[in-house]
Every structure is written in structure tokens, then in C-alpha cells.
mmCIF file of C-alpha atoms in Angstrom:
data_model
loop_
_atom_site.group_PDB
_atom_site.id
_atom_site.type_symbol
_atom_site.label_atom_id
_atom_site.label_comp_id
_atom_site.label_asym_id
_atom_site.label_seq_id
_atom_site.Cartn_x
_atom_site.Cartn_y
_atom_site.Cartn_z
ATOM 1 C CA MET A 84 301.622 126.839 75.468
ATOM 2 C CA ARG A 85 303.644 129.750 74.127
ATOM 3 C CA VAL A 86 302.702 131.810 71.114
ATOM 4 C CA GLY A 87 305.331 130.240 68.849
ATOM 5 C CA GLU A 88 304.713 126.593 69.849
ATOM 6 C CA GLN A 89 302.743 124.052 67.839
ATOM 7 C CA SER A 90 299.242 123.466 69.182
ATOM 8 C CA THR A 91 298.066 120.052 70.389
ATOM 9 C CA ASP A 92 294.400 121.001 69.958
ATOM 10 C CA PRO A 93 292.761 118.520 67.521
ATOM 11 C CA ILE A 94 290.973 121.259 65.574
ATOM 12 C CA ASP A 95 294.283 123.078 65.064
ATOM 13 C CA GLN A 96 295.892 119.894 63.760
ATOM 14 C CA VAL A 97 293.054 119.336 61.282
ATOM 15 C CA LEU A 98 292.628 122.926 60.051
ATOM 16 C CA GLY A 99 296.184 124.163 60.467
ATOM 17 C CA GLU A 100 297.096 127.826 60.742
ATOM 18 C CA VAL A 101 294.975 130.626 59.324
ATOM 19 C CA PRO A 102 296.861 131.876 56.253
ATOM 20 C CA MET A 103 298.393 135.334 56.248
ATOM 21 C CA PRO A 104 296.942 137.805 53.746
ATOM 22 C CA ALA A 105 299.391 138.479 50.903
ATOM 23 C CA PRO A 106 298.979 142.262 50.710
ATOM 24 C CA LEU A 107 298.136 143.593 54.156
ATOM 25 C CA THR A 108 295.058 145.861 54.084
ATOM 26 C CA PRO A 109 293.511 148.145 56.723
ATOM 27 C CA GLU A 110 290.643 145.653 57.049
ATOM 28 C CA ASP A 111 293.109 142.863 57.898
ATOM 29 C CA VAL A 112 294.650 145.043 60.619
ATOM 30 C CA ARG A 113 291.208 145.855 62.081
ATOM 31 C CA LEU A 114 290.301 142.149 62.134
ATOM 32 C CA ALA A 115 293.659 141.259 63.689
ATOM 33 C CA VAL A 116 293.142 143.765 66.516
ATOM 34 C CA ARG A 117 289.714 142.294 67.119
ATOM 35 C CA ALA A 118 291.128 138.748 67.079
ATOM 36 C CA VAL A 119 293.855 139.377 69.659
ATOM 37 C CA VAL A 120 291.526 141.311 71.978
ATOM 38 C CA VAL A 121 288.530 138.960 71.821
ATOM 39 C CA HIS A 122 290.575 135.732 71.875
ATOM 40 C CA THR A 123 292.588 136.474 75.026
ATOM 41 C CA ALA A 124 293.622 134.019 77.731
ATOM 42 C CA GLU A 125 291.375 133.079 80.620
ATOM 43 C CA GLU A 126 292.772 131.044 83.508
ATOM 44 C CA TRP A 127 291.148 127.644 84.156
ATOM 45 C CA PRO A 128 292.250 124.761 86.419
ATOM 46 C CA THR A 129 293.498 122.947 83.303
ATOM 47 C CA GLY A 130 295.522 125.972 82.188
ATOM 48 C CA PRO A 131 294.880 129.060 80.072
ATOM 49 C CA LEU A 132 292.028 128.759 77.577
ATOM 50 C CA CYS A 133 290.752 131.154 74.936
ATOM 51 C CA ARG A 134 288.078 133.356 76.466
ATOM 52 C CA ASN A 135 286.011 133.259 73.264
ATOM 53 C CA ASP A 136 286.041 129.663 72.035
ATOM 54 C CA GLY A 137 287.518 127.621 74.895
ATOM 55 C CA ALA A 138 290.417 126.273 72.829
ATOM 56 C CA SER A 139 293.867 126.050 74.339
ATOM 57 C CA TYR A 140 295.467 129.480 74.453
ATOM 58 C CA PRO A 141 296.599 130.938 72.088
ATOM 59 C CA CYS A 142 293.917 129.790 69.655
ATOM 60 C CA ARG A 143 294.191 129.930 65.870
ATOM 61 C CA LEU A 144 292.666 133.400 65.545
ATOM 62 C CA HIS A 145 294.801 134.880 68.313
ATOM 63 C CA ARG A 146 297.958 133.529 66.667
ATOM 64 C CA TRP A 147 296.811 134.848 63.267
ATOM 65 C CA GLY A 148 296.064 138.277 64.742
ATOM 66 C CA ARG A 149 299.509 138.465 66.344
ATOM 67 C CA ARG A 150 301.216 137.490 63.082
ATOM 68 C CA VAL A 151 299.268 140.135 61.146
ATOM 69 C CA LEU A 152 300.006 142.859 63.712
ATOM 70 C CA GLU A 153 303.697 141.923 63.788
ATOM 71 C CA ALA A 154 303.791 142.047 59.977
ATOM 72 C CA HIS A 155 302.103 145.449 60.224
ATOM 73 C CA GLY A 156 304.979 146.702 62.370
ATOM 74 C CA LEU A 157 303.760 146.446 65.969
ATOM 75 C CA ASN A 158 306.112 144.936 68.520
ATOM 76 C CA GLU A 159 305.222 142.548 71.356
ATOM 77 C CA ARG A 160 304.822 145.344 73.896
ATOM 78 C CA GLN A 161 302.395 147.258 71.670
ATOM 79 C CA ILE A 162 300.305 144.139 71.007
ATOM 80 C CA GLU A 163 300.112 143.436 74.748
ATOM 81 C CA ALA A 164 299.014 147.041 75.309
ATOM 82 C CA LEU A 165 296.210 146.531 72.768
ATOM 83 C CA ILE A 166 295.090 143.411 74.627
ATOM 84 C CA ARG A 167 295.186 145.176 78.008
ATOM 85 C CA HIS A 168 293.237 148.094 76.545
ATOM 86 C CA GLY A 169 290.430 145.625 75.848
ATOM 87 C CA ASN A 170 288.702 147.511 73.025
ATOM 88 C CA PRO A 171 288.409 145.305 69.916
ATOM 89 C CA PHE A 172 287.594 148.375 67.806
ATOM 90 C CA VAL A 173 290.644 150.478 68.693
ATOM 91 C CA HIS A 174 292.192 152.148 65.636
ATOM 92 C CA VAL A 175 295.708 151.222 64.543
ATOM 93 C CA PRO A 176 296.968 153.613 61.830
ATOM 94 C CA PHE A 177 297.614 152.175 58.376
ATOM 95 C CA PRO A 178 300.440 152.200 57.354
ATOM 96 C CA PHE A 179 301.803 151.995 60.866
ATOM 97 C CA THR A 180 304.878 153.889 62.013
ATOM 98 C CA ALA A 181 306.185 154.184 65.549
ATOM 99 C CA THR A 182 305.092 157.834 65.795
ATOM 100 C CA GLY A 183 301.653 157.508 64.162
ATOM 101 C CA PRO A 184 300.358 157.480 60.594
ATOM 102 C CA SER A 185 302.850 158.052 57.835
ATOM 103 C CA PRO A 186 303.058 161.552 56.336
ATOM 104 C CA ALA A 187 302.378 160.150 52.852
ATOM 105 C CA ARG A 188 299.026 158.809 54.008
ATOM 106 C CA THR A 189 297.916 161.979 55.808
ATOM 107 C CA ALA A 190 299.128 164.497 53.182
ATOM 108 C CA GLY A 191 296.286 163.817 50.761
ATOM 109 C CA ALA A 192 293.655 163.135 53.376
ATOM 110 C CA ARG A 193 290.396 165.058 53.250
ATOM 111 C CA PRO A 194 289.744 167.409 56.146
ATOM 112 C CA ALA A 195 287.323 165.888 58.589
ATOM 113 C CA THR A 196 284.038 167.677 59.127
ATOM 114 C CA THR A 197 282.872 167.565 62.703
ATOM 115 C CA GLY A 198 279.362 168.885 62.271
ATOM 116 C CA TYR A 199 280.206 171.998 64.270
ATOM 117 C CA PRO A 200 280.057 175.377 62.556
ATOM 118 C CA ALA A 201 283.311 176.682 61.157
ATOM 119 C CA PRO A 202 284.596 180.037 62.374
ATOM 120 C CA ALA A 203 283.165 183.054 60.568
ATOM 121 C CA GLY A 204 284.564 183.511 57.083
ATOM 122 C CA ARG A 205 285.822 179.927 56.758
ATOM 123 C CA THR A 206 283.905 176.895 55.548
ATOM 124 C CA GLY A 207 286.565 174.268 56.299
ATOM 125 C CA GLY A 208 286.011 172.301 53.092
ATOM 126 C CA LEU A 209 282.321 171.670 53.709
ATOM 127 C CA PRO A 210 279.996 170.399 50.981
ATOM 128 C CA ALA A 211 278.071 173.039 49.033
ATOM 129 C CA ARG A 212 274.790 172.197 50.807
ATOM 130 C CA GLN A 213 276.285 172.891 54.236
ATOM 131 C CA GLN A 214 277.958 176.065 52.966
ATOM 132 C CA ALA A 215 274.576 177.285 51.666
ATOM 133 C CA ALA A 216 272.965 176.495 55.018
ATOM 134 C CA ARG A 217 275.504 178.735 56.713
ATOM 135 C CA ALA A 218 274.666 181.626 54.378
ATOM 136 C CA VAL A 219 271.096 181.831 55.761
ATOM 137 C CA PRO A 220 270.632 184.785 58.126
ATOM 138 C CA PRO A 221 270.035 184.141 61.837
ATOM 139 C CA GLY A 222 266.439 183.345 62.817
ATOM 140 C CA VAL A 223 265.748 181.752 59.435
ATOM 141 C CA ARG A 224 266.191 178.039 58.856
ATOM 142 C CA PRO A 225 266.051 176.185 55.525
ATOM 143 C CA THR A 226 263.468 173.442 55.042
ATOM 144 C CA ALA A 227 263.993 170.132 53.268
ATOM 145 C CA ALA A 228 262.837 171.797 50.028
ATOM 146 C CA GLY A 229 265.472 174.509 50.476
ATOM 147 C CA ARG A 230 263.038 177.390 51.063
ATOM 148 C CA PRO A 231 263.853 179.455 54.148
ATOM 149 C CA VAL A 232 261.287 179.539 56.935
ATOM 150 C CA THR A 233 261.361 182.257 59.563
ATOM 151 C CA ALA A 234 261.224 181.014 63.137
ATOM 152 C CA PRO A 235 257.987 182.052 64.941
ATOM 153 C CA VAL A 236 258.265 184.789 67.513
ATOM 154 C CA THR A 237 256.508 183.768 70.717
ATOM 155 C CA ALA A 238 256.226 185.151 74.182
ATOM 156 C CA PRO A 239 257.771 183.153 77.023
ATOM 157 C CA ARG A 240 255.490 180.444 78.373
ATOM 158 C CA TRP A 241 255.868 181.385 82.006
ATOM 159 C CA PRO A 242 255.872 184.866 83.431
ATOM 160 C CA ARG A 243 259.182 185.931 84.863
ATOM 161 C CA ALA A 244 259.488 186.199 88.601
ATOM 162 C CA SER A 245 260.113 189.759 89.665
#
């Protein structure tokens, strides 16, 4: 059965198609990616079946996921690449453009903090607590209460080989 054909599966005839969401949200796109990747075809002697639920391929969720991704702007080749990639949690930018996320979406985005120290003199938009932690001199670490504690000075455990 092709993607655009009507299903002969009894459950599909009773339940019908999964409705499309009216305004497309990032959550809908994430669920659609998961649907097309998890509900892929698996070859059986009787023909291709859905790998997840055993229904005739493409199942209701796979068809819904394709419709959502096509409405989001992905073409057939890009959807097939998502399926071949095999990761149901792969990120598809929202709103989608052929070259990546739209400039309007990324212009007001907050800078991501990686947890690594910023170069000297720059804080990189870190919260005040992390900026204060960077102001502590070397060898002194702040405690949970905020009071600095000096690291103990100890001799090496093992004598050095000479």
C-alpha cells in the first residue's frame, strides 16, 4: 500500500485518520518525527507491516507524521532521510526553512550556556550566581551557603620516584 492510498485495515476503517493539528506547534513536529521513525516498514511474507504495531504499512501514525512533516515544510527526500537516520528524537528546527531555523526565531534567542567557563573578562550571559562563582579566587571554592572555603593543602600520597 502506498502512502496516499486508503487503508484496508479494519482499525483504520473504524477510527479513520488521525486529525491534523490546526496550528502546528514544535511539539507536534517532535511527535511527527517520532511517529515516522518508530512506525517504519518491516518486511514480512504477507507484505510490509508497521514495525511498531503490526498494522499494514503505512499505519495511521506513520501517515499522520508524514502529513505533519509535509505541512511543516519537509519534502519526501528529507522525511526519508529522517527515517533512515533512525533517531526518533532528532531535532527539526521550528519554523523550518531549507537552510535551517529562520532568522526571526534565532534573533531573540537566549545564548546557550554550556557549563564551561567563559573566557577571561566575559561572562557570556550567565546567571548572577555563576558569575559570582567565577569571581572567587583560585584555590577557594564556594559552599552551598555561599561562604568560601579554602582547599586543604596536602602532600602527595606517594613519594615521587627519583
